[in-house]
Coordinates of C-alpha atoms in Angstrom, one line a residue:
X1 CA -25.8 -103.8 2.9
X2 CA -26.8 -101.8 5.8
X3 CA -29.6 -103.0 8.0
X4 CA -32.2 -100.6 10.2
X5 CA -34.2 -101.3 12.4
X6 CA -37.2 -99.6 13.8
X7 CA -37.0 -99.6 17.2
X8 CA -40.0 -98.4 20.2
X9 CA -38.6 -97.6 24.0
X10 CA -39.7 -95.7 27.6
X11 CA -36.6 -93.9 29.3
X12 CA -36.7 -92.9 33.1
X13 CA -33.9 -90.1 32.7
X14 CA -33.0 -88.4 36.0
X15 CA -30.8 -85.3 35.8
X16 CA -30.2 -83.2 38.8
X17 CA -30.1 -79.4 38.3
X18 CA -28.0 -76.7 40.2
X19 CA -31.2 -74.8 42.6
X20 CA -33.2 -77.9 41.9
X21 CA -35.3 -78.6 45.0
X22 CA -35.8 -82.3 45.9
X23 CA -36.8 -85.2 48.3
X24 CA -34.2 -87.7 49.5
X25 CA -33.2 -90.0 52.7
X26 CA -30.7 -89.6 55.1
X27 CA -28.2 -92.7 54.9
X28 CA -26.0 -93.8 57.8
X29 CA -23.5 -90.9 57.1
X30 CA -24.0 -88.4 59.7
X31 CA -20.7 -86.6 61.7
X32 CA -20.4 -83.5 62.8
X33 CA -19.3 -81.7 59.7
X34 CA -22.7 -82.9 58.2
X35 CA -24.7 -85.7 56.6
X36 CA -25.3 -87.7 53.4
X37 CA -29.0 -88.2 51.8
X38 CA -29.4 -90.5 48.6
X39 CA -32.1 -89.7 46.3
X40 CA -32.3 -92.5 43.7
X41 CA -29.2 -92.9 42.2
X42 CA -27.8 -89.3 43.6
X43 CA -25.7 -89.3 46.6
X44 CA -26.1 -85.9 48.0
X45 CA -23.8 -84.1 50.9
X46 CA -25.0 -81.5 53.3
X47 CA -22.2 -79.4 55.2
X48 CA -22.8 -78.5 58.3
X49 CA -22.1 -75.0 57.1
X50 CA -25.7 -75.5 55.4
X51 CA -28.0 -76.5 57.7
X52 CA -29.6 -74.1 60.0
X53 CA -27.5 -72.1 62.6
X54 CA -30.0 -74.2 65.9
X55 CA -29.1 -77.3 64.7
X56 CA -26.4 -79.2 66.3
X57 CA -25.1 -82.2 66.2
X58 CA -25.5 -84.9 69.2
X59 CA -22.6 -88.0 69.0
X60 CA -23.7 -89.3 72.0
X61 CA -27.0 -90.2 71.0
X62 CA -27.4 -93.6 69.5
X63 CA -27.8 -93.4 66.3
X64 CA -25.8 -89.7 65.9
X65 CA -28.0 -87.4 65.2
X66 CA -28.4 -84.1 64.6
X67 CA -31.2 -82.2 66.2
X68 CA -32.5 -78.8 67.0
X69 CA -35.5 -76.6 67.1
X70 CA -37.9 -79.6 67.6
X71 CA -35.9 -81.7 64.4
X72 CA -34.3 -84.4 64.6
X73 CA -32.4 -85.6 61.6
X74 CA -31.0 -89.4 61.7
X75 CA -30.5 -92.2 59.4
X76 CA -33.6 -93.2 57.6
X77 CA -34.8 -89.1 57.7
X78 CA -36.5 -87.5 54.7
X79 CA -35.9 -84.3 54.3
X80 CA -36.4 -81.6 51.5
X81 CA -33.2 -80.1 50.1
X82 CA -31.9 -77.1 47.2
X83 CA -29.1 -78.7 45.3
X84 CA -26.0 -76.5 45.2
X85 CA -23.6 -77.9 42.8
X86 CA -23.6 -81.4 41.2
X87 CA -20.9 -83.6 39.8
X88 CA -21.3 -87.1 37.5
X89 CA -18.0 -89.6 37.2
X90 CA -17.6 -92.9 36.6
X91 CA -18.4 -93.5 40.1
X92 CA -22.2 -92.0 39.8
X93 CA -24.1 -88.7 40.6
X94 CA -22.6 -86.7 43.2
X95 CA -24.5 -83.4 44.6
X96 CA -23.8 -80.5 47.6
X97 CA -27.2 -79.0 48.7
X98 CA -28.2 -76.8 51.1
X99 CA -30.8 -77.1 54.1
X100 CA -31.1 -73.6 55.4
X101 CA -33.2 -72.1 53.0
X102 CA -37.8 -71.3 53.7
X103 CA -39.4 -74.6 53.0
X104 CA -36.4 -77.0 52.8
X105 CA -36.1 -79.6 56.2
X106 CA -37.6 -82.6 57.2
X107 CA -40.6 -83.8 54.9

């Protein structure tokens, strides 16, 4: 006795790619030594040491912000970024990306 069934279904997969450009939000993560986005499920880190060299970051504004060259990048921000390296554990979808490359920044 085996049993089979036929079975009809839609998948949303979402699968990040090292050099992968893509659109998420900056959450409330934001210190000097950079800031977090989330794209869906993706929590994504950018290091200071990848954002462009006239960006700076400002503690005493409320919220911290960083901001530079006519940007200003706070919680709630969209911005374009080039994922760098990615990492999935039981915890979810972790990714580094950079923000200093031509047509990457605020969307």
């Amino acid at each position: 006795g085996d049993v089979t069934f036929r079975i009809k279904y839609q998948a949303i997969v979402f699968k990040p790619f090292r050099n992968e450009v893509i659109d998420a939000m900056v959450t409330e993560h934001l210190t000097k030594e950079g800031f977090f986005a989330k794209a869906g499920p993706l929590d994504i880190f950018v290091s200071h040491r990848n954002l462009p060299p006239d960006l700076e970051f400002d503690h005493d504004a409320v919220p911290p912000m960083w901001k530079g060259d006519g940007m200003e990048i706070s919680k709630g921000t969209n911005v374009r970024v080039k994922i760098l390296n990615t990492r999935i554990d039981a915890e979810g979808m972790h990714a580094v990306a950079t923000f200093k490359e031509d047509y990457l920044g605020i969307v």
